XYZ file of C-alpha atoms in Angstrom:
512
model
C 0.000 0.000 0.000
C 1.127 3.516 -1.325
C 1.298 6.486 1.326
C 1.255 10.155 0.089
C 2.320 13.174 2.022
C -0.740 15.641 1.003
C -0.820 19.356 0.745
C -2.610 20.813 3.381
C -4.161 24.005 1.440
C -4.198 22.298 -1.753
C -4.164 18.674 -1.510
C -1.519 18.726 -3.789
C 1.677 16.977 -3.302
C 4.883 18.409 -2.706
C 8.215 17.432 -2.987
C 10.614 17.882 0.085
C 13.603 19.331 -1.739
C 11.298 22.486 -2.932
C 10.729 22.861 0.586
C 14.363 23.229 1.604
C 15.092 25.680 -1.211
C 12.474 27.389 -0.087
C 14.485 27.579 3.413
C 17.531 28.647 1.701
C 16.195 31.537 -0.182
C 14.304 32.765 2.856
C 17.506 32.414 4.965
C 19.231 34.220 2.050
C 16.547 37.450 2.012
C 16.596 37.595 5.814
C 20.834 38.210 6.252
C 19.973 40.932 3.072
C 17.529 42.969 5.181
C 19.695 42.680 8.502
C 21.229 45.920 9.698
C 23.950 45.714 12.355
C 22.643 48.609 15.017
C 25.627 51.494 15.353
C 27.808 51.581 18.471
C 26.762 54.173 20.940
C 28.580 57.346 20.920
C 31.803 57.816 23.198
C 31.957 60.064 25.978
C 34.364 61.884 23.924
C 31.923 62.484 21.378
C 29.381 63.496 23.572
C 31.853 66.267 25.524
C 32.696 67.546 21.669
C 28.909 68.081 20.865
C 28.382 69.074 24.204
C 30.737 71.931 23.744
C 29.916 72.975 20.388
C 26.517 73.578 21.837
C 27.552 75.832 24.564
C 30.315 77.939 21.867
C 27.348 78.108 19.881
C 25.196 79.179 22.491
C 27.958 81.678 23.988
C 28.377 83.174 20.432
C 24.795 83.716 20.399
C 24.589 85.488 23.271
C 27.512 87.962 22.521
C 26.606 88.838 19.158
C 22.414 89.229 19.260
C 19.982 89.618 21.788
C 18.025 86.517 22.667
C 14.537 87.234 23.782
C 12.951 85.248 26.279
C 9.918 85.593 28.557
C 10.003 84.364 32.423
C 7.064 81.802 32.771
C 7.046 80.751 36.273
C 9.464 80.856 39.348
C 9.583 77.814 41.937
C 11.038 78.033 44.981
C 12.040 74.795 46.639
C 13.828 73.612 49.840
C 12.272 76.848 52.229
C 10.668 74.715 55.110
C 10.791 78.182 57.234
C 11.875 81.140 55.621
C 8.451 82.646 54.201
C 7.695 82.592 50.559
C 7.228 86.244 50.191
C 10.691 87.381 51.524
C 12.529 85.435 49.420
C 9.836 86.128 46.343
C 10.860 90.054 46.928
C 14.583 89.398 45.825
C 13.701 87.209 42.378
C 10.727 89.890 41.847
C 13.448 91.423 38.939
C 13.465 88.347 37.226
C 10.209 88.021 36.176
C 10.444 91.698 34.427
C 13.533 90.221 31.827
C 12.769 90.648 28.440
C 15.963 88.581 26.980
C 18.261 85.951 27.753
C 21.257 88.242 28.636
C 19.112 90.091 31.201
C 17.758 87.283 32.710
C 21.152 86.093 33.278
C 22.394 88.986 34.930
C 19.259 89.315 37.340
C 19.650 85.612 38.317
C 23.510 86.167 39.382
C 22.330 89.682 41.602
C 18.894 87.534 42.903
C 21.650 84.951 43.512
C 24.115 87.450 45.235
C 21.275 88.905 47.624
C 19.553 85.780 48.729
C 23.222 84.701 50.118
C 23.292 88.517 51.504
C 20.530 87.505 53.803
C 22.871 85.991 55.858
C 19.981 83.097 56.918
C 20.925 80.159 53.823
C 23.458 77.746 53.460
C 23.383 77.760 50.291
C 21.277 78.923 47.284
C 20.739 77.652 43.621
C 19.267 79.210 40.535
C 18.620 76.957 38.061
C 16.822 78.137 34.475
C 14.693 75.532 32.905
C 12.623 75.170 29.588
C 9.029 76.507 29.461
C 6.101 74.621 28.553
C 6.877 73.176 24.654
C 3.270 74.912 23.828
C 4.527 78.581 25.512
C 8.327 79.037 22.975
C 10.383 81.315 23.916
C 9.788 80.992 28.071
C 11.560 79.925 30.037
C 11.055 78.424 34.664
C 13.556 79.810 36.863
C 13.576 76.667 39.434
C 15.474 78.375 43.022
C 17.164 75.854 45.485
C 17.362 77.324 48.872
C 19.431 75.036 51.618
C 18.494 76.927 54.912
C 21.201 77.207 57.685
C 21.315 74.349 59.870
C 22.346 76.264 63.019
C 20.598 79.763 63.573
C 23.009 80.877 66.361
C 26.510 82.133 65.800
C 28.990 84.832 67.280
C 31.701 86.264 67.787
C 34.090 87.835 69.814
C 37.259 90.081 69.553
C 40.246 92.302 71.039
C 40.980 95.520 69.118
C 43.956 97.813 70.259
C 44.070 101.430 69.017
C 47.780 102.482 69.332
C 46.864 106.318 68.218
C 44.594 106.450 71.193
C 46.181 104.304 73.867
C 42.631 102.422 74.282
C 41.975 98.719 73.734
C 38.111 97.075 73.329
C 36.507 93.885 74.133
C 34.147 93.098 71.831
C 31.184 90.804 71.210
C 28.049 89.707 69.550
C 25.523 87.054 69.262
C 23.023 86.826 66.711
C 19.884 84.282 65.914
C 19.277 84.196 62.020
C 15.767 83.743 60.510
C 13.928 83.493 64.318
C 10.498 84.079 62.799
C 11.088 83.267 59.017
C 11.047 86.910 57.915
C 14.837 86.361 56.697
C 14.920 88.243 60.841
C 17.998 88.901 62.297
C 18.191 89.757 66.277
C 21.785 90.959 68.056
C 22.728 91.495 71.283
C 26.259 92.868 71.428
C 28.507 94.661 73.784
C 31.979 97.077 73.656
C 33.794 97.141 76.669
C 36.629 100.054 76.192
C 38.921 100.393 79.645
C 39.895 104.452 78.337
C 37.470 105.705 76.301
C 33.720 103.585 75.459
C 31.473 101.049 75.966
C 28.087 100.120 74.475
C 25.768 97.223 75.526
C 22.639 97.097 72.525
C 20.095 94.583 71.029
C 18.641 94.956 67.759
C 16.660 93.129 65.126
C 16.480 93.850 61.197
C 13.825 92.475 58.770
C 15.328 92.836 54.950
C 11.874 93.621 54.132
C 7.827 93.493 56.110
C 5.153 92.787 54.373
C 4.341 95.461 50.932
C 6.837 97.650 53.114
C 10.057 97.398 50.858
C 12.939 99.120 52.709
C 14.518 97.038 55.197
C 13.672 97.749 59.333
C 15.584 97.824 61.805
C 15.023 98.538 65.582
C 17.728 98.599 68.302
C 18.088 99.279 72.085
C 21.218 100.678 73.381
C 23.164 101.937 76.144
C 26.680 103.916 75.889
C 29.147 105.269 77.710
C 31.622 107.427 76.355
C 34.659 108.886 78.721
C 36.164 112.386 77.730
C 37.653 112.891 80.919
C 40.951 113.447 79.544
C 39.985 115.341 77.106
C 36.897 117.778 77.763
C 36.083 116.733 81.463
C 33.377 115.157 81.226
C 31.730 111.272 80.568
C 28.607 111.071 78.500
C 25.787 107.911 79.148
C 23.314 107.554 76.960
C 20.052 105.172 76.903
C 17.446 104.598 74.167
C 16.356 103.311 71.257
C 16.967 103.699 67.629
C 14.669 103.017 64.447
C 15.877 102.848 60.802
C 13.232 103.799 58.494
C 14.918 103.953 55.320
C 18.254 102.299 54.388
C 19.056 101.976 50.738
C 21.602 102.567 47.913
C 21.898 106.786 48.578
C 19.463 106.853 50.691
C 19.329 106.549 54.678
C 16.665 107.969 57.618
C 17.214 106.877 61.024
C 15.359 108.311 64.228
C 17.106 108.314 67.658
C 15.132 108.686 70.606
C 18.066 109.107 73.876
C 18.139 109.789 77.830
C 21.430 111.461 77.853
C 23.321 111.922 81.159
C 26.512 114.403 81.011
C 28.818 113.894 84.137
C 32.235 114.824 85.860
C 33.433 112.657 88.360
C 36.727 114.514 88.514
C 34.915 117.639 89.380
C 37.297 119.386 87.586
C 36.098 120.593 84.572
C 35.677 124.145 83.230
C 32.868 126.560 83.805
C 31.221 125.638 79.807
C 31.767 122.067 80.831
C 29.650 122.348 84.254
C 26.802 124.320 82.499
C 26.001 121.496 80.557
C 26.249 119.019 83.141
C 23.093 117.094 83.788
C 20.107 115.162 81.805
C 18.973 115.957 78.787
C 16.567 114.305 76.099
C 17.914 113.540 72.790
C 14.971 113.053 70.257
C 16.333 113.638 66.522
C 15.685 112.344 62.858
C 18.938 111.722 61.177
C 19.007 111.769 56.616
C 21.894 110.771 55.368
C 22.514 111.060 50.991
C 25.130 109.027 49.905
C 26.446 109.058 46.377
C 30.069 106.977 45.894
C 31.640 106.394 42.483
C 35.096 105.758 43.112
C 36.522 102.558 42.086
C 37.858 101.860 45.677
C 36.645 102.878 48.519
C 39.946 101.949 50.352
C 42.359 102.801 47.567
C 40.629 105.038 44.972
C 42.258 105.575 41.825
C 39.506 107.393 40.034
C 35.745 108.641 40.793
C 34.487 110.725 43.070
C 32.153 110.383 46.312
C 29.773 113.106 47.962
C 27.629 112.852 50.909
C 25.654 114.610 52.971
C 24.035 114.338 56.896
C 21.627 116.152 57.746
C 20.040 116.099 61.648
C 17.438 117.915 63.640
C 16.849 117.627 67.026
C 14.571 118.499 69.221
C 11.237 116.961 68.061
C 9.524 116.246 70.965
C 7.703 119.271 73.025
C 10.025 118.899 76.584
C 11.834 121.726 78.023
C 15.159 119.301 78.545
C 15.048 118.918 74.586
C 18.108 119.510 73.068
C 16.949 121.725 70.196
C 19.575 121.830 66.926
C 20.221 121.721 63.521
C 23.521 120.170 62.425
C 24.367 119.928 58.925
C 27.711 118.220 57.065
C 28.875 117.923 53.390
C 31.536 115.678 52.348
C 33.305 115.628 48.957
C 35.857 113.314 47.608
C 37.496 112.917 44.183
C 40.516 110.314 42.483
C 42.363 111.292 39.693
C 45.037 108.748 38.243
C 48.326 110.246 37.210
C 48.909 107.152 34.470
C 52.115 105.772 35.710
C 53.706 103.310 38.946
C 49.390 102.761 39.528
C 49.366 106.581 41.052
C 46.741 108.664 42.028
C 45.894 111.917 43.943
C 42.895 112.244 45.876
C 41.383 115.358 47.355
C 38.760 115.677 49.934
C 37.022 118.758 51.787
C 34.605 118.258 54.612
C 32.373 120.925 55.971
C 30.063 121.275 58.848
C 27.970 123.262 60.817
C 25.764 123.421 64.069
C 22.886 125.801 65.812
C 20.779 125.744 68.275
C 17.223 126.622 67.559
C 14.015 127.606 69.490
C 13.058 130.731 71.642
C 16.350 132.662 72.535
C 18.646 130.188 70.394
C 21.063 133.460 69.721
C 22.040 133.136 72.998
C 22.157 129.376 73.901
C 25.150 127.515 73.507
C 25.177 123.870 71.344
C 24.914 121.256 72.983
C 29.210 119.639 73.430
C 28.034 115.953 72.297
C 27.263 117.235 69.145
C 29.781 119.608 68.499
C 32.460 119.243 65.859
C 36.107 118.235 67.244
C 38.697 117.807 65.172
C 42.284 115.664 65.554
C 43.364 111.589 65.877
C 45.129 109.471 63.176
C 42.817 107.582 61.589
C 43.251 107.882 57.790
C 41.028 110.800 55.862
C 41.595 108.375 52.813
C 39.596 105.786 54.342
C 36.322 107.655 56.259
C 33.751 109.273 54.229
C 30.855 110.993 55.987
C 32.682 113.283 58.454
C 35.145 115.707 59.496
C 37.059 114.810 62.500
C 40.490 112.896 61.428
C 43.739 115.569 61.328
C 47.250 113.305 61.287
C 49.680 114.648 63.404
C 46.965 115.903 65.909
C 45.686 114.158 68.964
C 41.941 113.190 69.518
C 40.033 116.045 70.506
C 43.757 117.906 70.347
C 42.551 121.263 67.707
C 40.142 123.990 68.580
C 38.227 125.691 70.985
C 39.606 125.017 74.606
C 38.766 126.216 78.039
C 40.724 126.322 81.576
C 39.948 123.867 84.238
C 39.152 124.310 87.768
C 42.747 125.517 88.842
C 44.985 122.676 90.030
C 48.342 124.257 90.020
C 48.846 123.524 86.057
C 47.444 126.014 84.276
C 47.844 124.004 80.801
C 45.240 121.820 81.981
C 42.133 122.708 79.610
C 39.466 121.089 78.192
C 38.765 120.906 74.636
C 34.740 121.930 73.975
C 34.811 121.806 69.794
C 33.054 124.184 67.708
C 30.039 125.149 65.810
C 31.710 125.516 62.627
C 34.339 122.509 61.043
C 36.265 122.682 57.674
C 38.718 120.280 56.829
C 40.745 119.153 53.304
C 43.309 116.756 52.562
C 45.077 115.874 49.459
C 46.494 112.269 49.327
C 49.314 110.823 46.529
C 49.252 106.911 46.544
C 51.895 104.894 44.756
C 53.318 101.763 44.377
C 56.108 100.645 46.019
C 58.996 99.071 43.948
C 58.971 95.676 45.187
C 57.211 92.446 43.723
C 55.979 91.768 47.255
C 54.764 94.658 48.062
C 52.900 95.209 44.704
C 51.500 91.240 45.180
C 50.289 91.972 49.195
C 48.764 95.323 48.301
C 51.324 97.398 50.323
C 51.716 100.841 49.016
C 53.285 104.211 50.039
C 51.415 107.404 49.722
C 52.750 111.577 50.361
C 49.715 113.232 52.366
C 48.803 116.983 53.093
C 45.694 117.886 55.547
C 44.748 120.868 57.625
C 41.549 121.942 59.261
C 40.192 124.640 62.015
C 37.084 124.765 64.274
C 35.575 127.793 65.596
C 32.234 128.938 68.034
C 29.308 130.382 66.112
C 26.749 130.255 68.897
C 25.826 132.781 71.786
C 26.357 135.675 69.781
C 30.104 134.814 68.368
C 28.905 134.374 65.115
C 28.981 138.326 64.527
C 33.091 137.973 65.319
C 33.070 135.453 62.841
C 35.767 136.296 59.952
C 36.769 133.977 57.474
C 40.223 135.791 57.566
C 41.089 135.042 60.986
C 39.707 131.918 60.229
C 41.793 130.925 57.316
C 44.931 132.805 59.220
C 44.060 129.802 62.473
C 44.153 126.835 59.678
C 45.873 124.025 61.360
C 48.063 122.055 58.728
C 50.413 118.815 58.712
C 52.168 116.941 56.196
C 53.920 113.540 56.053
C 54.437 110.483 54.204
C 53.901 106.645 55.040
C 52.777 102.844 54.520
C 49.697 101.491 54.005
C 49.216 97.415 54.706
C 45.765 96.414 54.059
C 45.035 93.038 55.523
C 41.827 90.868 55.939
C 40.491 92.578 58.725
C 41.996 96.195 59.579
C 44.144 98.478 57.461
C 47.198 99.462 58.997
C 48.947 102.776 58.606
C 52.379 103.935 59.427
C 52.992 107.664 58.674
C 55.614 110.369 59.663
C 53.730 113.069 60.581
C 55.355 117.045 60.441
C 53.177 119.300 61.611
C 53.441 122.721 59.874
C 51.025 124.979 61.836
C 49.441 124.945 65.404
C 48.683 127.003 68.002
C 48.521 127.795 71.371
C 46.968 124.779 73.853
C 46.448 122.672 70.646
C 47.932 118.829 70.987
C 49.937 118.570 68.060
C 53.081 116.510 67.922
C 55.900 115.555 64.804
C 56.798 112.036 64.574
C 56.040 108.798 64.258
C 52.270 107.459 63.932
C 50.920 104.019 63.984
C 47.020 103.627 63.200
C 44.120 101.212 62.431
C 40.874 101.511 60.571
C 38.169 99.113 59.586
C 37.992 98.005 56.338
């Protein structure tokens, strides 16, 4: 009996060789069509194409404005610091109209957010917009809040020019309430001359109120002994109002205390011994464009203070009106990094209410010139005269007699002009030039003089240009981390009877 192998679909029936060619050719079509997938690219590659993106990118943005449109701004990693304070600081990002801008506004939001003083650290990232919205773009802002709210510090200062050393301290708690709050206590302790014992907060901003507060309780003594003959306690509070770029208004609100222990001091001194309420709004305009404010080399500065007292209705008021202009300006000479700076300071001080011809200003306030701390280096005042000693120019009067009749004390004036002109150089040594360390040629004078209780109709500026104190002298100036030191050979050219001047050598710090 005959089998046959059938075709399923046809009933036909095949032979099995077709069906191996059949195989073959299928095998055959199949290696065709196969495409061996390419190797993935190196990390080479990917840091070339990386890089060409970010030249291309860069080339962009120096060549053609990119504009771009701020969609949305998340803030992330704030568990206590409120939204709102830190949505005040990025609220100039959301007004950027291109890429360049919004660049620049991220690197100040970045630079004021770590101002604050209350994160550890901050992030600005700047993301895509939605793919339906082109041209936006999500600024994404990763806060990292300070792990430990409390810090402080605490320091010795010496102040060679005044023969008077300070202990001081503070202690501050950072972000208390999570108005980016910061609260103070801090205390001076001076063994010759002052010591202060305050608390204070500051809020960077309150609320739709945009300049910052601040608020702070103080007590200070101040010892003039040795000088006018008297020591000076004050108690109160003061408020900042406005504190901005050029802009500054502070209120002070004082129980002031005027004593001599030495029971010594002269007759103007013991007039003005006593309590008296201090109750003044102080404005302050600042305008500084000099490249330095340590070492200017070109630019110029002005400011002006301007302070009434008296504004509360109590007969111990102390009614005045004190006034001061200060003007700097740096001119490079083009060779050895050179420049000359010149600065004049004026100011002035009356009395005012019924009879205020005849009152005399109140001595805290007065103007007292002398001490060797650097005219370079403080803007907003005159008071610094090298070669001078503090409180050591002006206006004196005799002391209860003790046998020594040059005992006097020095009771300032109404009326204070200063000027100084200042050559800074280089010094010719690699060191020197690499630490900052340069030499500089000064030239300063100044002169006080009494404008109240009727002297002001003896005033002449004649005489008072003929009674212009002047020094000269040259020195070092080291600038380090913390103070800037100052070593200067002061000559003095003119003083005048009682005054405290002295040639020679003079060491002094300032603050940088």
């Amino acid at each position: 009996m005959e089998s046959r192998q059938e075709n399923p679909s046809n009933g036909e029936e095949r032979d099995p060789q077709d069906s191996i060619d059949e195989d073959e050719e299928d095998s055959e079509i199949d290696s065709e069509d196969y495409q061996p997938e390419p190797p993935p690219p190196s990390q080479e590659s990917r840091l070339r194409a990386h890089k060409a993106r970010l030249t291309n990118l860069s080339r962009k943005l120096s060549s053609e404005q990119v504009p771009i449109r701020v969609h949305d701004v998340l803030i992330k990693g704030n568990t206590k610091t409120k939204d709102w304070v830190i949505e005040a600081v990025l609220e100039e990002l959301k007004h950027a109209g291109t890429l360049q801008d919004l660049l620049q506004a991220a690197s100040l939001a970045n630079f004021r957010l770590q101002e604050l003083g209350i994160f550890h650290s901050v992030n600005i990232v700047l993301d895509s917009g939605p793919k339906e919205l082109p041209g936006t773009a999500n600024v994404v802002v990763n806060i990292v809040e300070a792990s430990n709210p409390l810090s402080g510090e605490i320091g010795y200062y010496t102040k060679p020019e005044a023969r008077s050393s300070t202990l001081e301290g503070v202690l501050k708690l950072k972000n208390l309430l999570g108005y980016g709050d910061l609260w103070d206590g801090s205390f001076a302790y001076g063994w010759n001359q002052t010591s202060e014992l305050s608390a204070g907060v500051f809020f960077p901003r309150f609320k739709s109120w945009t300049n910052p507060l601040i608020a702070r309780v103080f007590l200070i003594t101040q010892d003039w002994l040795k000088y006018s003959s008297y020591n000076e306690q004050s108690l109160g509070l003061s408020l900042g109002l406005i504190s901005s770029r050029n802009h500054d208004l502070t209120y002070n609100l004082s129980w002031r205390t005027l004593a001599d222990p030495s029971q010594m001091s002269s007759r103007l001194v013991r007039r003005q011994l006593g309590h008296g309420l201090s109750s003044a709004l102080k404005y302050t305009f600042r305008y500084d464009r000099r490249n330095s404010p340590m070492r200017p080399t070109r630019g110029y500065a002005f400011v002006s203070t301007t302070q009434v007292g008296g504004l509360v209705p109590d007969a111990r008021s102390l009614r005045f009106l004190r006034q001061e202009f200060d003007l700097r300006y740096a001119v490079p000479l083009g060779f050895n990094n050179a420049a000359i700076n010149f600065g004049m300071s004026v100011g002035a001080l009356f009395p005012w209410g019924p009879g205020f011809l005849e009152k005399p200003s109140p001595l805290p306030e007065r103007f007292y010139l002398g001490g060797n701390s650097s005219p370079l280096s403080t803007l907003g005042g005159s008071a610094s005269l090298l070669g001078f000693g503090t409180r050591g120019v002006g206006p004196s009067e005799p002391r209860r007699q003790t046998g020594d009749t040059s005992e006097r004390d020095f009771v300032g004036g109404d009326l204070s002009v200063t000027a100084f002109a200042d050559i800074s150089f280089d010094l010719p040594f690699k060191w020197c030039r690499k630490s900052g360390i340069y030499g500089h040629l000064f030239a300063c004078g100044g002169n006080l003089a009494k404008l109240t209780q009727d002297e002001f109709r003896n005033f002449s500026f004649q005489n008072f240009l003929k009674s212009y104190r002047s020094s000269v002298g040259a020195g070092i100036v080291v600038p380090t981390n913390i103070v800037r030191l100052e070593v200067n050979y002061c000559y003095v050219l003119r003083q005048f009877d009682f005054d405290r001047g002295k040639t020679g050598l003079r060491i002094s710090f300032s603050s940088l």
